[in-house]
Tab-separated table of C-alpha atoms in Angstrom:
chain	number	residue	atom	x	y	z
A	24	MET	CA	0.000	0.000	0.000
A	25	PRO	CA	1.572	3.282	-0.920
A	26	ASP	CA	2.794	5.753	1.778
A	27	SER	CA	0.320	8.633	1.864
A	28	SER	CA	1.978	10.668	4.672
A	29	PRO	CA	2.672	14.333	3.827
A	30	PRO	CA	6.218	15.561	3.232
A	31	PRO	CA	7.956	17.110	6.158
A	32	SER	CA	7.380	20.804	6.577
A	33	PRO	CA	10.472	22.904	5.973
A	34	ASN	CA	9.420	25.103	8.888
A	35	SER	CA	9.359	22.236	11.336
A	36	PRO	CA	12.716	20.591	10.914
A	37	TRP	CA	12.881	19.262	14.419
A	38	GLU	CA	9.491	17.743	14.191
A	39	ASN	CA	10.068	16.135	10.809
A	40	GLY	CA	13.555	14.991	11.448
A	41	TRP	CA	15.487	17.037	8.852
A	42	THR	CA	18.549	19.117	9.670
A	43	PRO	CA	18.419	22.909	9.089
A	44	ASP	CA	21.061	24.749	7.054
A	45	SER	CA	23.639	25.905	9.586
A	46	SER	CA	26.052	27.455	7.118
A	47	ARG	CA	24.413	30.945	7.468
A	48	THR	CA	23.654	32.703	10.705
A	49	PRO	CA	19.947	33.291	11.089
A	50	GLY	CA	18.845	36.952	10.476
A	51	THR	CA	22.014	38.049	8.661
A	52	ARG	CA	20.046	39.262	5.669
A	53	ARG	CA	18.273	41.801	7.805
A	54	LEU	CA	21.561	42.787	9.389
A	55	TYR	CA	23.074	43.355	5.976
A	56	LEU	CA	20.204	45.577	4.970
A	57	ALA	CA	20.360	47.577	8.206
A	58	GLY	CA	24.123	47.977	7.884
A	59	ALA	CA	23.849	49.173	4.296
A	60	LEU	CA	21.216	51.709	5.337
A	61	ALA	CA	23.350	52.911	8.221
A	62	ILE	CA	26.379	53.289	5.952
A	63	ALA	CA	24.313	55.241	3.406
A	64	THR	CA	22.985	57.522	6.161
A	65	ILE	CA	26.465	58.165	7.548
A	66	ALA	CA	27.802	58.888	4.069
A	67	ALA	CA	24.976	61.382	3.454
A	68	CYS	CA	25.655	63.140	6.776
A	69	VAL	CA	29.371	63.348	6.120
A	70	THR	CA	28.718	64.778	2.657
A	71	ALA	CA	26.323	67.377	4.066
A	72	ILE	CA	28.836	68.390	6.751
A	73	VAL	CA	31.666	68.723	4.223
A	74	VAL	CA	29.540	70.850	1.886
A	75	THR	CA	28.360	73.078	4.737
A	76	ASP	CA	31.911	73.557	6.065
A	77	LYS	CA	33.154	74.441	2.610
A	78	GLN	CA	30.436	77.053	2.119
A	79	THR	CA	31.126	78.579	5.542
A	80	ASP	CA	34.861	78.647	4.851
A	81	ASP	CA	34.277	80.348	1.478
A	82	THR	CA	32.046	82.962	3.105
A	83	SER	CA	34.620	83.675	5.838
A	84	ARG	CA	37.416	83.919	3.282
A	85	THR	CA	35.344	86.406	1.248
A	86	LYS	CA	34.693	88.559	4.308
A	87	ARG	CA	38.367	88.552	5.247
A	88	ALA	CA	39.351	89.495	1.721
A	89	ASP	CA	36.989	92.519	1.780
A	90	PRO	CA	37.723	94.579	4.926
A	91	SER	CA	35.206	97.210	3.887
A	92	ALA	CA	32.331	94.716	4.244
A	93	LEU	CA	30.368	95.628	7.339
A	94	PRO	CA	28.769	93.030	9.669
A	95	GLY	CA	25.378	91.919	8.476
A	96	ALA	CA	22.291	90.782	10.242
A	97	ASP	CA	24.048	87.684	11.542
A	98	GLY	CA	26.196	89.882	13.754
A	99	PRO	CA	29.954	90.516	13.757
A	100	GLY	CA	32.486	87.755	14.147
A	101	LEU	CA	35.440	87.706	16.453
A	102	LEU	CA	37.112	90.414	14.360
A	103	SER	CA	34.860	93.183	13.148
A	104	PHE	CA	35.566	96.465	11.395
A	105	ALA	CA	34.405	99.723	12.897
A	106	SER	CA	32.010	101.873	10.965
A	107	PRO	CA	33.754	104.730	9.120
A	108	SER	CA	33.574	108.024	10.991
A	109	LYS	CA	31.216	110.653	9.663
A	110	GLN	CA	33.316	113.260	7.987
A	111	GLY	CA	32.775	116.097	5.612
A	112	THR	CA	31.929	119.754	5.571
A	113	PRO	CA	29.767	120.727	8.563
A	114	THR	CA	26.393	122.168	7.891
A	115	PRO	CA	26.055	125.937	8.316
A	116	ASP	CA	24.065	125.447	11.513
A	117	GLU	CA	26.970	123.677	13.254
A	118	HIS	CA	29.178	126.760	13.573
A	119	THR	CA	26.740	129.601	13.112
A	120	SER	CA	25.543	131.450	16.169
A	121	THR	CA	21.813	131.719	16.673
A	122	ALA	CA	22.201	135.486	16.774
A	123	VAL	CA	23.606	135.904	13.273
A	124	LYS	CA	23.473	139.450	12.069
A	125	THR	CA	21.843	140.035	8.736
A	126	PRO	CA	23.860	141.964	6.132
A	127	SER	CA	21.595	144.962	6.520
A	128	ALA	CA	22.011	144.993	10.297
A	129	THR	CA	25.789	144.663	9.987
A	130	ALA	CA	25.942	147.491	7.472
A	131	SER	CA	23.794	149.688	9.708
A	132	ALA	CA	26.000	149.011	12.747
A	133	ALA	CA	29.144	149.786	10.751
A	134	ALA	CA	27.605	153.002	9.441
A	135	ALA	CA	26.603	154.071	12.954
A	136	GLU	CA	30.088	153.365	14.295
A	137	ASN	CA	31.766	155.242	11.458
A	138	SER	CA	29.450	158.201	11.863
A	139	SER	CA	30.466	158.567	15.524
A	140	LYS	CA	34.197	158.562	14.764
A	141	PRO	CA	35.994	161.628	13.399
A	142	SER	CA	36.433	161.638	9.650
A	143	ALA	CA	39.927	161.261	8.207
A	144	LYS	CA	39.143	163.998	5.687
A	145	THR	CA	41.310	167.034	6.337
A	146	PRO	CA	39.062	170.027	7.108
A	147	SER	CA	39.913	173.676	6.637
A	148	PRO	CA	40.179	175.835	9.764
A	149	SER	CA	36.971	177.764	10.421
A	150	LYS	CA	36.750	181.458	9.636
A	151	SER	CA	34.996	182.319	12.859
A	152	THR	CA	35.098	185.598	14.785
A	153	SER	CA	37.689	186.018	17.508
A	154	SER	CA	36.885	187.179	21.032
A	155	ASN	CA	37.731	190.809	20.299
A	156	GLY	CA	35.082	190.946	17.579
A	157	SER	CA	37.456	191.021	14.611
A	158	SER	CA	36.830	188.675	11.703
A	159	SER	CA	38.943	185.537	11.536
A	160	GLY	CA	41.992	185.314	9.399
A	161	SER	CA	45.728	185.545	9.768
A	162	SER	CA	47.375	188.643	11.039
A	163	GLY	CA	49.973	190.664	9.202
A	164	SER	CA	50.570	189.743	5.558
A	165	SER	CA	48.985	186.285	5.750
A	166	GLY	CA	45.528	187.618	4.834
A	167	SER	CA	42.162	186.265	5.924
A	168	SER	CA	42.196	182.962	4.100
A	169	GLY	CA	41.873	179.749	6.199
A	170	SER	CA	44.731	177.285	6.210
A	171	SER	CA	44.730	173.635	5.193
A	172	GLY	CA	47.347	170.905	5.560
A	173	SER	CA	49.511	172.809	3.051
A	174	SER	CA	48.959	176.208	4.656
A	175	SER	CA	51.525	178.989	4.529
A	176	SER	CA	54.153	179.026	7.243
A	177	THR	CA	53.096	182.629	8.109
A	178	THR	CA	49.535	181.747	9.106
A	179	TRP	CA	48.910	182.715	12.746
A	180	LYS	CA	46.055	181.066	14.541
A	181	SER	CA	44.526	180.701	17.968
A	182	VAL	CA	42.797	177.519	19.090
A	183	ARG	CA	39.459	177.995	20.846
A	184	SER	CA	37.518	175.349	22.799
A	185	VAL	CA	34.056	174.386	21.565
A	186	ASN	CA	32.495	173.690	24.969
A	187	TYR	CA	34.408	176.563	26.633
A	188	PRO	CA	34.281	179.242	23.910
A	189	ASP	CA	35.885	181.894	26.159
A	190	ARG	CA	39.040	179.753	26.613
A	191	TYR	CA	41.963	179.183	24.233
A	192	TRP	CA	45.106	177.101	24.067
A	193	GLN	CA	47.739	179.007	25.970
A	194	VAL	CA	51.357	178.244	26.852
A	195	ASN	CA	51.763	178.572	30.592
A	196	ASP	CA	55.065	177.586	32.235
A	197	GLY	CA	55.915	175.340	29.283
A	198	LEU	CA	52.590	173.486	29.360
A	199	VAL	CA	49.576	174.115	27.142
A	200	LYS	CA	46.379	174.810	29.054
A	201	LEU	CA	42.900	176.036	28.260
A	202	ASN	CA	42.675	179.533	29.721
A	203	PRO	CA	40.744	182.743	29.165
A	204	VAL	CA	42.753	185.581	27.649
A	205	SER	CA	42.529	188.828	29.558
A	206	SER	CA	45.898	190.473	28.899
A	207	THR	CA	48.254	191.217	26.059
A	208	ALA	CA	50.726	188.640	27.320
A	209	ALA	CA	47.961	186.011	27.513
A	210	ARG	CA	46.845	186.828	23.992
A	211	ARG	CA	50.397	186.474	22.743
A	212	ALA	CA	50.789	183.128	24.531
A	213	ALA	CA	47.559	181.938	22.851
A	214	THR	CA	48.691	182.688	19.288
A	215	PHE	CA	50.567	180.095	17.209
A	216	LYS	CA	52.063	179.875	13.768
A	217	LEU	CA	50.346	177.118	11.846
A	218	VAL	CA	52.872	175.291	9.647
A	219	LYS	CA	53.058	172.074	7.680
A	220	GLY	CA	53.473	169.054	9.887
A	221	LEU	CA	57.114	168.378	10.708
A	222	ALA	CA	56.570	164.633	10.187
A	223	LYS	CA	53.744	164.792	7.621
A	224	SER	CA	53.133	167.731	5.334
A	225	SER	CA	49.372	167.171	5.086
A	226	CYS	CA	49.036	167.621	8.856
A	227	TYR	CA	49.726	170.522	11.241
A	228	SER	CA	52.472	171.654	13.559
A	229	PHE	CA	52.077	174.618	15.932
A	230	ALA	CA	55.018	176.979	16.512
A	231	THR	CA	55.149	179.748	19.092
A	232	ALA	CA	56.423	183.307	18.574
A	233	ASP	CA	59.653	182.478	20.412
A	234	GLY	CA	60.460	179.508	18.141
A	235	THR	CA	59.271	176.527	20.177
A	236	TYR	CA	56.806	173.898	18.978
A	237	LEU	CA	53.856	172.237	20.667
A	238	ARG	CA	54.549	168.542	21.127
A	239	HIS	CA	53.219	165.761	23.340
A	240	ARG	CA	55.490	164.070	25.819
A	241	ASN	CA	54.065	161.500	28.209
A	242	PHE	CA	50.818	162.399	26.391
A	243	ILE	CA	50.874	165.935	27.838
A	244	LEU	CA	50.971	168.853	25.388
A	245	ARG	CA	53.841	171.272	26.006
A	246	ALA	CA	56.078	173.786	24.213
A	247	GLU	CA	59.672	172.701	23.536
A	248	ARG	CA	62.563	173.479	21.240
A	249	ASN	CA	62.917	171.349	18.129
A	250	ASP	CA	65.873	169.025	18.649
A	251	GLY	CA	65.714	167.796	15.045
A	252	SER	CA	64.965	164.187	16.000
A	253	ALA	CA	62.394	162.064	14.199
A	254	LEU	CA	60.607	161.499	17.505
A	255	PHE	CA	60.206	165.228	18.131
A	256	LYS	CA	58.824	165.768	14.630
A	257	GLN	CA	56.275	163.022	15.140
A	258	ASP	CA	55.320	164.267	18.614
A	259	ALA	CA	54.777	167.764	17.180
A	260	THR	CA	52.587	166.700	14.226
A	261	PHE	CA	48.800	166.515	14.476
A	262	CYS	CA	46.372	165.633	11.698
A	263	PRO	CA	43.035	167.513	11.579
A	264	ARG	CA	39.887	165.376	11.504
A	265	THR	CA	36.347	166.539	10.974
A	266	SER	CA	34.517	166.910	14.277
A	267	SER	CA	30.865	166.175	14.945
A	268	THR	CA	30.563	169.894	15.736
A	269	SER	CA	30.159	171.997	12.615
A	270	GLY	CA	33.204	174.146	11.821
A	271	ALA	CA	35.395	172.412	14.423
A	272	VAL	CA	38.285	169.986	14.090
A	273	MET	CA	39.789	167.167	16.110
A	274	LEU	CA	43.584	166.821	16.113
A	275	GLU	CA	44.944	163.271	15.915
A	276	SER	CA	48.517	162.358	16.804
A	277	VAL	CA	50.526	161.173	13.808
A	278	ASN	CA	52.528	158.637	15.803
A	279	TYR	CA	49.652	157.527	18.053
A	280	PRO	CA	46.722	156.984	15.686
A	281	GLY	CA	43.445	156.874	17.571
A	282	ARG	CA	44.597	159.400	20.177
A	283	TYR	CA	43.388	162.994	19.939
A	284	LEU	CA	44.193	166.230	21.741
A	285	ARG	CA	41.576	167.070	24.340
A	286	HIS	CA	41.336	169.205	27.446
A	287	GLN	CA	40.778	167.666	30.853
A	288	ASN	CA	40.759	169.890	33.905
A	289	PHE	CA	41.797	172.590	31.368
A	290	GLN	CA	45.031	170.681	30.677
A	291	LEU	CA	45.734	169.729	27.020
A	292	LYS	CA	46.630	166.069	26.673
A	293	LEU	CA	46.634	163.226	24.167
A	294	ASP	CA	43.848	160.788	24.949
A	295	ARG	CA	42.471	157.684	23.241
A	296	TYR	CA	39.228	158.200	21.357
A	297	GLN	CA	36.052	157.547	23.333
A	298	ASN	CA	32.620	157.320	21.791
A	299	SER	CA	30.984	159.755	24.196
A	300	SER	CA	29.558	163.250	23.867
A	301	GLN	CA	31.863	164.531	26.635
A	302	TYR	CA	34.987	163.330	24.817
A	303	ARG	CA	33.817	164.725	21.489
A	304	SER	CA	33.133	168.104	23.083
A	305	ASP	CA	36.472	168.194	24.945
A	306	SER	CA	38.402	167.291	21.772
A	307	ALA	CA	36.654	169.734	19.411
A	308	PHE	CA	38.433	173.018	18.662
A	309	ARG	CA	38.057	175.929	16.281
A	310	LEU	CA	41.105	177.424	14.539
A	311	VAL	CA	40.419	181.168	14.577
A	312	ALA	CA	42.371	184.308	13.782
A	313	GLY	CA	45.428	184.893	15.944
A	314	LEU	CA	44.662	186.949	19.028
A	315	ASN	CA	48.050	188.684	19.160
């Protein structure tokens, strides 16, 4: 009778009596697959890291090669470059005072200042009447014409104060004072020969009848003999300037510009210009006909 028993199951070797294949470790196929996947994953990670490092290195090299590149949004690295300082021409408001004068205001201020100062234009001596009622003019052969900077050396004049019209320049003990004239001797001492300036021909020098000249020394006006020195000539030369009083002059020192003859306590002296009515009155004089 034929054997009808089924063949042994390959999955039940122990039950059916057959010997399994022991030449291959069970589960190695799965291990091979897992290992291959792990190797592929590692290779992909390594590749990604290499590419990323290369890009970062290229970016850093580019930044180092261009020092002018400023840090971006990702922030500065260990070495960063400072921002360039702001330079250039400052705006007008940076150095301009808030109280800037307009051109019109500046011109007005300059005009007002100039109007208060004596003019450099050389005036002619006034032809006013002397205290004895005679008309002004030079005595003797000089005639009645007024003198200018180039006046004749024979022009005799007296110098009368504007704010003390009864007082004249007068030599008294070698000094020049502002005194009234009440005698023949006083009238003679108050009369001077007006000549061209010893140091500047367009200006004036004052000589007395006895041959001395009026000069300033220590800023005090006095009568002294001409020693022929350059200093004496400069001290004895005065340039006429137009006064704020009509017909009057101010006398400026040739070697001390800005200082004018004025009377103070009736003493004639050389004083620096002051923008005041008192100074302008004390330094204003009229050149009138000689009293002698």
